[in-house]
mmCIF file of C-alpha atoms in Angstrom:
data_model
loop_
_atom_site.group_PDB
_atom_site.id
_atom_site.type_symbol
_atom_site.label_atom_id
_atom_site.label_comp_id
_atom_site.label_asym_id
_atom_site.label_seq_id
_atom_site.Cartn_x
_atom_site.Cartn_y
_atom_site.Cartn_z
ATOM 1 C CA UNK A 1 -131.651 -67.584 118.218
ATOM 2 C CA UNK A 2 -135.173 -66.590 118.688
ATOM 3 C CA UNK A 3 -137.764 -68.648 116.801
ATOM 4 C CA UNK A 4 -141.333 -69.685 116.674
ATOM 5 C CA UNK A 5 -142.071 -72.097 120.039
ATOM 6 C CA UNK A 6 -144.777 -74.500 119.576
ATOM 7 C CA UNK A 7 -147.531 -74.608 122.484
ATOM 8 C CA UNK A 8 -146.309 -76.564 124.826
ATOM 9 C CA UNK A 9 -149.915 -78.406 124.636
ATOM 10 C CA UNK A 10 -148.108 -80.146 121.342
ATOM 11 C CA UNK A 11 -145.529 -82.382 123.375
ATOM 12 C CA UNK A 12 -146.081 -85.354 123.952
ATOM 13 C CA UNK A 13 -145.650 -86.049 127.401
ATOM 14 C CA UNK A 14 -145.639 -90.162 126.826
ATOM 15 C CA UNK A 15 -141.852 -89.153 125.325
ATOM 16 C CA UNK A 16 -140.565 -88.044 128.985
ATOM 17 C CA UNK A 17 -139.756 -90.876 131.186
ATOM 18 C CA UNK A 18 -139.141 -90.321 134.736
ATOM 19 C CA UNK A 19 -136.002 -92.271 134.690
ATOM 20 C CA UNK A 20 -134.435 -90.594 131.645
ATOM 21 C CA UNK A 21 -135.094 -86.699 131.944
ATOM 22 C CA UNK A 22 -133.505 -83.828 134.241
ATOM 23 C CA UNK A 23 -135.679 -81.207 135.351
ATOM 24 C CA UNK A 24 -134.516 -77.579 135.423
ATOM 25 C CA UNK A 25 -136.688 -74.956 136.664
ATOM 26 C CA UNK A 26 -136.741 -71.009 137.189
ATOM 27 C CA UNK A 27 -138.084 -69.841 140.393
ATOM 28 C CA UNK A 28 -139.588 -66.052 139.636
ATOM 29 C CA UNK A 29 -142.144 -66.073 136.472
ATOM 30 C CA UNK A 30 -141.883 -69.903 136.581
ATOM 31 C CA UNK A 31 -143.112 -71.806 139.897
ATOM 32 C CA UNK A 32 -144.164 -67.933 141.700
ATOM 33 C CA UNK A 33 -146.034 -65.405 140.309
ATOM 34 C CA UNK A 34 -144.116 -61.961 139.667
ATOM 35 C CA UNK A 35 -144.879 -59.616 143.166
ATOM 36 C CA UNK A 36 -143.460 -55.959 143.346
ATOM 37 C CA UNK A 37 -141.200 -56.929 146.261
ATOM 38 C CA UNK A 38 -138.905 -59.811 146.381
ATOM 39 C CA UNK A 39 -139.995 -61.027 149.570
ATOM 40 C CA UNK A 40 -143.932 -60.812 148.738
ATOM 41 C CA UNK A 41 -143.427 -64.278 146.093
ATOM 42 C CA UNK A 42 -145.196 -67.347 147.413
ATOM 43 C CA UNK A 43 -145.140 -70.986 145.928
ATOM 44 C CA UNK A 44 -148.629 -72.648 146.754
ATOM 45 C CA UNK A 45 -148.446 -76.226 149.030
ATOM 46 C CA UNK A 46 -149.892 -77.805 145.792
ATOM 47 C CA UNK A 47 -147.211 -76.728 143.511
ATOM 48 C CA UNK A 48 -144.235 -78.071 146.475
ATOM 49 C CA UNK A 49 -146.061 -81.413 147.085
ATOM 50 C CA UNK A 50 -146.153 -81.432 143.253
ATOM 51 C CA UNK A 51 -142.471 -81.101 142.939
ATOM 52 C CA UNK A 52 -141.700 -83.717 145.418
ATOM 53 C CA UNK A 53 -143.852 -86.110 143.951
ATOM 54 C CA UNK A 54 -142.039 -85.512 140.746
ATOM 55 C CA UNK A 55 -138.190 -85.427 142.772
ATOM 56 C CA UNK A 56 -139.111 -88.796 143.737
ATOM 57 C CA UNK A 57 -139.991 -90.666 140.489
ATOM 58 C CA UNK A 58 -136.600 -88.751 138.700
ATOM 59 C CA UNK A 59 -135.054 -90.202 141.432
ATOM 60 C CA UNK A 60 -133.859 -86.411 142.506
ATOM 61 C CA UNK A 61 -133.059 -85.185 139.378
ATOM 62 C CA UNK A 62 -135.241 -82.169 139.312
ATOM 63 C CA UNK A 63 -133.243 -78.783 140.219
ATOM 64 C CA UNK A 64 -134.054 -75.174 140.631
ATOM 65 C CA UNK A 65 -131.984 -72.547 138.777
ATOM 66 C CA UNK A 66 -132.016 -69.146 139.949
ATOM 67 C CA UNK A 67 -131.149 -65.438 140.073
ATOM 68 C CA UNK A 68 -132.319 -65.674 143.713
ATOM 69 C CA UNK A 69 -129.816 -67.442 146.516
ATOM 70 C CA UNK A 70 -130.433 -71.048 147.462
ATOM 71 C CA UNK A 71 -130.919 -69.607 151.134
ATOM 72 C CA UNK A 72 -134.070 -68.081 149.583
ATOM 73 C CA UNK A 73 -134.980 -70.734 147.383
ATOM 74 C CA UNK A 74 -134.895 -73.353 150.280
ATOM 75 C CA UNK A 75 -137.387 -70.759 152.400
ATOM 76 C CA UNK A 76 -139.665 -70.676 150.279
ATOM 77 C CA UNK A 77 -139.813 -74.390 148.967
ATOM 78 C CA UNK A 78 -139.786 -76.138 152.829
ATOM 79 C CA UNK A 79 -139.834 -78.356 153.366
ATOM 80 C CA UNK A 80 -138.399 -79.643 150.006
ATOM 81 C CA UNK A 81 -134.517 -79.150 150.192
ATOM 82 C CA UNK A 82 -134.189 -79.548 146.024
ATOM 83 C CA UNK A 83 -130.725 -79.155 143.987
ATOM 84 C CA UNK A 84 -130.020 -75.591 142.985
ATOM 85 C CA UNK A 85 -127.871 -73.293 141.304
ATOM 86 C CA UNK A 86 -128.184 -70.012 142.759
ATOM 87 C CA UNK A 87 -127.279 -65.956 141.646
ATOM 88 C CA UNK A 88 -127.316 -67.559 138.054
ATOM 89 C CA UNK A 89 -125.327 -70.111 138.804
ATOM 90 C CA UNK A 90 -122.694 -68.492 141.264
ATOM 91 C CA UNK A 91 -123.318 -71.000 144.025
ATOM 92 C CA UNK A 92 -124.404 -74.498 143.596
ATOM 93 C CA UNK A 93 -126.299 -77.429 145.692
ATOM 94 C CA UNK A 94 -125.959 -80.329 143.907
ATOM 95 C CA UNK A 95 -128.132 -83.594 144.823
ATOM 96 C CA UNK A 96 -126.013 -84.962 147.829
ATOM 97 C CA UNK A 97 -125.588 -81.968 148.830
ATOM 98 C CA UNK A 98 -122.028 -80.454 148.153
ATOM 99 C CA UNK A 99 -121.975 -77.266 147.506
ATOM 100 C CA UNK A 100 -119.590 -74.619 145.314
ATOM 101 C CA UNK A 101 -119.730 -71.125 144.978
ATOM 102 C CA UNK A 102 -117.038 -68.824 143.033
ATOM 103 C CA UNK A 103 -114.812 -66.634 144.595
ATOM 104 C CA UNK A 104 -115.839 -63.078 144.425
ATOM 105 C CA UNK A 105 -113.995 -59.663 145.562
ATOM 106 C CA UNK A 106 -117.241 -57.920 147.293
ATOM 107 C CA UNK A 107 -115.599 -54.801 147.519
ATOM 108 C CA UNK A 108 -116.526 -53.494 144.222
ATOM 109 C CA UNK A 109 -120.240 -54.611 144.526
ATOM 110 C CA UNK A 110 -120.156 -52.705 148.145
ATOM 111 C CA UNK A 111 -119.583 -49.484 145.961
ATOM 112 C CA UNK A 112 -122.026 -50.619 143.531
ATOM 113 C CA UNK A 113 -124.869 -51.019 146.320
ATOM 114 C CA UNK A 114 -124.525 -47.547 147.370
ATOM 115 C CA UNK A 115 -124.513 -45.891 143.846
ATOM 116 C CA UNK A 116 -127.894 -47.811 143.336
ATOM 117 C CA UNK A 117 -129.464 -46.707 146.785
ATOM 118 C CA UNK A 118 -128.519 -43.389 145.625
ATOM 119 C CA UNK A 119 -130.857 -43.913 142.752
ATOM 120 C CA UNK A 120 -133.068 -45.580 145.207
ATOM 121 C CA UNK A 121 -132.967 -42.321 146.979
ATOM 122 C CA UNK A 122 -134.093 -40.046 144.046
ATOM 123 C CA UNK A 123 -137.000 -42.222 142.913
ATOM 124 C CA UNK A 124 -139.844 -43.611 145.243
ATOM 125 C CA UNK A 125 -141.296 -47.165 144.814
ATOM 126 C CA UNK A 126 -137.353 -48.408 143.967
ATOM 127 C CA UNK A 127 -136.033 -51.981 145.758
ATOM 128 C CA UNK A 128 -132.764 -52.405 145.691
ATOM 129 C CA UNK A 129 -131.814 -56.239 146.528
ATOM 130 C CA UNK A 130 -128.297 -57.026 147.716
ATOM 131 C CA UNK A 131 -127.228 -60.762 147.304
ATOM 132 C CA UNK A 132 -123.649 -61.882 148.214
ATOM 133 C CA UNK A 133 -122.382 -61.710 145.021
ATOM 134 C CA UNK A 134 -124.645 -58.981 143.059
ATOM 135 C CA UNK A 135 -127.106 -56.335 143.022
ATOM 136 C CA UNK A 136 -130.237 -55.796 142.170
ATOM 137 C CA UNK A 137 -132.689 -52.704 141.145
ATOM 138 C CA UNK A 138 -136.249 -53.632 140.913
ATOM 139 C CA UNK A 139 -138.315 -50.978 139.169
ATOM 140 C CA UNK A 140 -141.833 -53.245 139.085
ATOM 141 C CA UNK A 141 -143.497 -49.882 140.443
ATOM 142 C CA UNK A 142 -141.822 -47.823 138.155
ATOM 143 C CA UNK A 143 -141.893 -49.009 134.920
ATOM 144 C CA UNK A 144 -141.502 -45.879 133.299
ATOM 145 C CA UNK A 145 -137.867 -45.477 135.001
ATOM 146 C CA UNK A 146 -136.634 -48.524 133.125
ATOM 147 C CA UNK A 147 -134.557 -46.231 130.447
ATOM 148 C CA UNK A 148 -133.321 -43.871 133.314
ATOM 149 C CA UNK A 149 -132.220 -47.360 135.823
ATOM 150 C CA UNK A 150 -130.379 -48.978 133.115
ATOM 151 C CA UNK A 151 -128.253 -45.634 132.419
ATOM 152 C CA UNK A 152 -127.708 -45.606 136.288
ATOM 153 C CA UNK A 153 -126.359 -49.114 136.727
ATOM 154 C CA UNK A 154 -124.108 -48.498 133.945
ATOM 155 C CA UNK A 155 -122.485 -45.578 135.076
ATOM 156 C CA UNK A 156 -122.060 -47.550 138.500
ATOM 157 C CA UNK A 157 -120.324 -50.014 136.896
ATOM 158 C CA UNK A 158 -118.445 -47.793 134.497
ATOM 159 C CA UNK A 159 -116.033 -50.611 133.111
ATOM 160 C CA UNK A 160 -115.612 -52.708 135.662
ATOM 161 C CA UNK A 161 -113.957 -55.813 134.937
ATOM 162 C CA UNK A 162 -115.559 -59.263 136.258
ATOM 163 C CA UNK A 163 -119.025 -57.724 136.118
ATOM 164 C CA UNK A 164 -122.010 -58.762 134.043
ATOM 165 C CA UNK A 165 -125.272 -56.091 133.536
ATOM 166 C CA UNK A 166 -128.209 -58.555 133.528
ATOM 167 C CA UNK A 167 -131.697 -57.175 132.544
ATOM 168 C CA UNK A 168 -134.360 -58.954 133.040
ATOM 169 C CA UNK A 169 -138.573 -58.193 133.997
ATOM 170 C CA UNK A 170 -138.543 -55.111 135.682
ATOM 171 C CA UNK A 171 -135.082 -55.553 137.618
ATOM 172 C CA UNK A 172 -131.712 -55.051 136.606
ATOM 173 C CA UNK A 173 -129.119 -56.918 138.510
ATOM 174 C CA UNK A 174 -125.126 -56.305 138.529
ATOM 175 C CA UNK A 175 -123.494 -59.770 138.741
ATOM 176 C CA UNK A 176 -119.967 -60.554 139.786
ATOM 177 C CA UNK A 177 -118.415 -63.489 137.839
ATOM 178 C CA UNK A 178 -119.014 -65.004 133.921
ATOM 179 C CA UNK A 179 -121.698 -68.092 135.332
ATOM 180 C CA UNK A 180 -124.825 -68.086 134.066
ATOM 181 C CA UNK A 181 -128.203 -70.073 134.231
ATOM 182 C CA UNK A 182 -126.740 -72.501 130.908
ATOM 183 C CA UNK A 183 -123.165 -73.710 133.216
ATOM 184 C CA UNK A 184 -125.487 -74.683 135.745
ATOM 185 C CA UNK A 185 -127.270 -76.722 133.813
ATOM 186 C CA UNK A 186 -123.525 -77.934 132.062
ATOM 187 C CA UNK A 187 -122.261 -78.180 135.404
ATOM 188 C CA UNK A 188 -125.575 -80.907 137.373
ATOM 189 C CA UNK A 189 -125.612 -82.361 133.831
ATOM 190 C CA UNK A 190 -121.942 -83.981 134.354
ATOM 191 C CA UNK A 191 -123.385 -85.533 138.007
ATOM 192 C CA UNK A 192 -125.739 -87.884 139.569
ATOM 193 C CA UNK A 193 -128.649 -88.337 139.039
ATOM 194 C CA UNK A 194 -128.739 -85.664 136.322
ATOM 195 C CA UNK A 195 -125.848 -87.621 134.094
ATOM 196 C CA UNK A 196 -127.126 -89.469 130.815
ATOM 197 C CA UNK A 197 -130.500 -87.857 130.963
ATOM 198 C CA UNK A 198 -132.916 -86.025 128.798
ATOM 199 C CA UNK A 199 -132.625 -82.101 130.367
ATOM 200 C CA UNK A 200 -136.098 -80.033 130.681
ATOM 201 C CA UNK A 201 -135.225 -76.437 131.484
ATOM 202 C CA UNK A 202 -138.602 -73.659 131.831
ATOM 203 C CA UNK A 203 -138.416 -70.621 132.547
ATOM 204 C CA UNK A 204 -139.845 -67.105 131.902
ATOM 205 C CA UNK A 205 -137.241 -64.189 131.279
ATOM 206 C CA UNK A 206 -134.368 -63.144 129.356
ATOM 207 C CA UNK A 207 -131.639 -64.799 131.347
ATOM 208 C CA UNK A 208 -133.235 -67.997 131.000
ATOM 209 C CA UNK A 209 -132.420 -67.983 127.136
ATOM 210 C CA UNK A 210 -128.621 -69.015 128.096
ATOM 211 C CA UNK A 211 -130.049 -72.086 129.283
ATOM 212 C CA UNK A 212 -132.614 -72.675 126.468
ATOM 213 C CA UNK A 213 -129.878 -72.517 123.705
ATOM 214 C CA UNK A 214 -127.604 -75.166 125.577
ATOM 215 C CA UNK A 215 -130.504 -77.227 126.499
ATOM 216 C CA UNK A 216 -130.998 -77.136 122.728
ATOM 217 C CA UNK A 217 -127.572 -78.204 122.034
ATOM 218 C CA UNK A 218 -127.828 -81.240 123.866
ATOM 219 C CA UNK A 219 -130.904 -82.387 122.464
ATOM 220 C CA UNK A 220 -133.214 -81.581 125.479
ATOM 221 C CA UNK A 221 -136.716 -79.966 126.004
ATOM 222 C CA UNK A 222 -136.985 -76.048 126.811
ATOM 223 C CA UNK A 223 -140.331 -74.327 127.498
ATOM 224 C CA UNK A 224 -140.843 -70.380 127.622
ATOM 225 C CA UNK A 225 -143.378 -68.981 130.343
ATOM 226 C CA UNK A 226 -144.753 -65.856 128.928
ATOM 227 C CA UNK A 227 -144.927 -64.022 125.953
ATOM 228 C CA UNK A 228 -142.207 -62.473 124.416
ATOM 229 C CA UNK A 229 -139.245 -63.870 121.777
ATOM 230 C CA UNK A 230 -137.334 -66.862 122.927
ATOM 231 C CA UNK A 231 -135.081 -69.620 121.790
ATOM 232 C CA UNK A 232 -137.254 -72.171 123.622
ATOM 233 C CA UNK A 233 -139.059 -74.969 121.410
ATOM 234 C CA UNK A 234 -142.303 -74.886 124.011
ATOM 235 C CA UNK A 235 -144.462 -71.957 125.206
ATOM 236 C CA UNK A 236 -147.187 -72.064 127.830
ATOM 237 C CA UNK A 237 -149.058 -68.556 128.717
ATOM 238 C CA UNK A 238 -148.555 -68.108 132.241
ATOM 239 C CA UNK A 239 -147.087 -69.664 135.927
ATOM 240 C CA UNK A 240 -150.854 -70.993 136.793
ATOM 241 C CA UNK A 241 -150.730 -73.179 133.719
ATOM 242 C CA UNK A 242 -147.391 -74.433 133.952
ATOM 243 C CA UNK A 243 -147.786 -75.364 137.480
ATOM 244 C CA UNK A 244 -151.355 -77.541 136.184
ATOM 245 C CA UNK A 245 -148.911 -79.199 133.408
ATOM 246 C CA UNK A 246 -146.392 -80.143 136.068
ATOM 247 C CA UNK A 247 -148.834 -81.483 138.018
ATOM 248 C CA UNK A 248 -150.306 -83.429 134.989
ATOM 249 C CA UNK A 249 -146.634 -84.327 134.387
ATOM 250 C CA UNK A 250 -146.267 -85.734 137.811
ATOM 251 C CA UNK A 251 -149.370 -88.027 137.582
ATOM 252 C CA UNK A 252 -147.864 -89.216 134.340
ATOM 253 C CA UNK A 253 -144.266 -90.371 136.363
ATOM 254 C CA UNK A 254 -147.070 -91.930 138.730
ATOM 255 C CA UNK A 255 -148.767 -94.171 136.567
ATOM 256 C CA UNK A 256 -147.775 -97.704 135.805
ATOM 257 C CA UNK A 257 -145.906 -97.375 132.241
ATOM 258 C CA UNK A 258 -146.963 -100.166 129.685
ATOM 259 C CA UNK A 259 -144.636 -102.240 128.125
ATOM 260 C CA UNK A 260 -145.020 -103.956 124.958
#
């Protein structure tokens, strides 16, 4: 349920202790600015070094959870090598590094692919993204297609069963499965080192607001990036200044903690 968040400037960092919170974060929106293209994302050295130093104090429990594949994630994080759930939770890395993924019949996505390149085909400045189990249409250059896309990926799907229509900012991506972004976090909060811990989840678009509600549930800590409505308690404006808080954040884990 959407509500009011408070600026994220309100919490009191002294509350999160680096051996009793789980962090979750989005990639796109969250740790890398939005780009037009997929491929043209970056994540700065400072912002990788930043979330090593902070991997280290949680003892590893700090994830990444994704639309994107962990093959991607893992590119462009190296040399970190961080816990993630990938394709909203489809396929999963978890701290020692076992990994999952759910079965999925690629068939039906094949015909999906070619109905969207179709599109594609029709209307210039159109990336279509395949992924091994979903598709995306990203229409960041065509914002004014957004109406027209959605229609499109529809029809494609026309009815089929197993398939989720995910919109989120400027792309619309045709999933195979039921995961999403909130059984990740359900899924690395049942293992080590995530088990017993406070969960953080940020993130920026709609299909993070799966994970805000459950982080909710379990009493945790969920920040927004961005305008727009959101379940998330926390808001900060933009990727530049959540990156500076995580850095501040990391500091914190740094410094010697009084006792009383």
């Amino acid at each position: 349920m959407a509500g009011t968040p408070e600026p994220l400037t309100s919490l009191d960092r002294s509350r999160l202790r680096p051996d009793r919170i789980g962090i979750f974060l989005d990639f796109d929106g969250t740790l890398a600015e939005i780009a037009e293209h997929p491929e043209a994302v970056s994540v700065p050295q400072a912002t990788r070094e930043v979330l090593g130093r902070l991997a280290r104090s949680l003892n590893g429990a700090v994830a990444i959870v994704t639309g994107r594949p962990i093959s991607e994630i893992d590119r462009f994080l190296r040399p970190l090598n961080l816990p993630v759930a990938g394709i909203h939770g489809l396929e999963r890395r978890g701290a020692g590094g076992e990994r999952s993924a759910a079965t999925i019949d690629t068939s039906r996505l094949d015909e999906i692919e070619a109905s969207l390149k179709r599109f594609q085909n029709e209307h210039e400045g159109i990336v279509i993204e395949r992924k091994s189990a979903s598709v995306a249409l990203h229409y960041r250059q065509r914002p004014e297609l957004a109406e027209a896309a959605m229609t499109w990926a529809h029809e494609a799907v026309d009815g089929s069963q197993g398939l989720q229509i995910l919109q989120g900012k400027m792309v619309i991506e045709i999933k195979a499965g039921k995961e999403n972004k909130a059984d990740a976090v359900t899924a690395f909060m049942t293992e080590e080192p995530f088990a017993g811990r406070l969960a953080l989840f940020a993130g920026d678009d709609v299909t993070d607001e799966d994970a805000f509600n459950e982080v909710a549930r379990r009493g945790g800590i969920s920040i927004k990036i961005g305008g727009g409505e959101t379940a998330a308690a926390f808001r900060i404006d933009g990727v530049g200044a959540f990156r500076q808080w995580l850095s501040q954040l990391a500091d914190d884990f740094e410094t010697p903690q009084l006792t009383e």
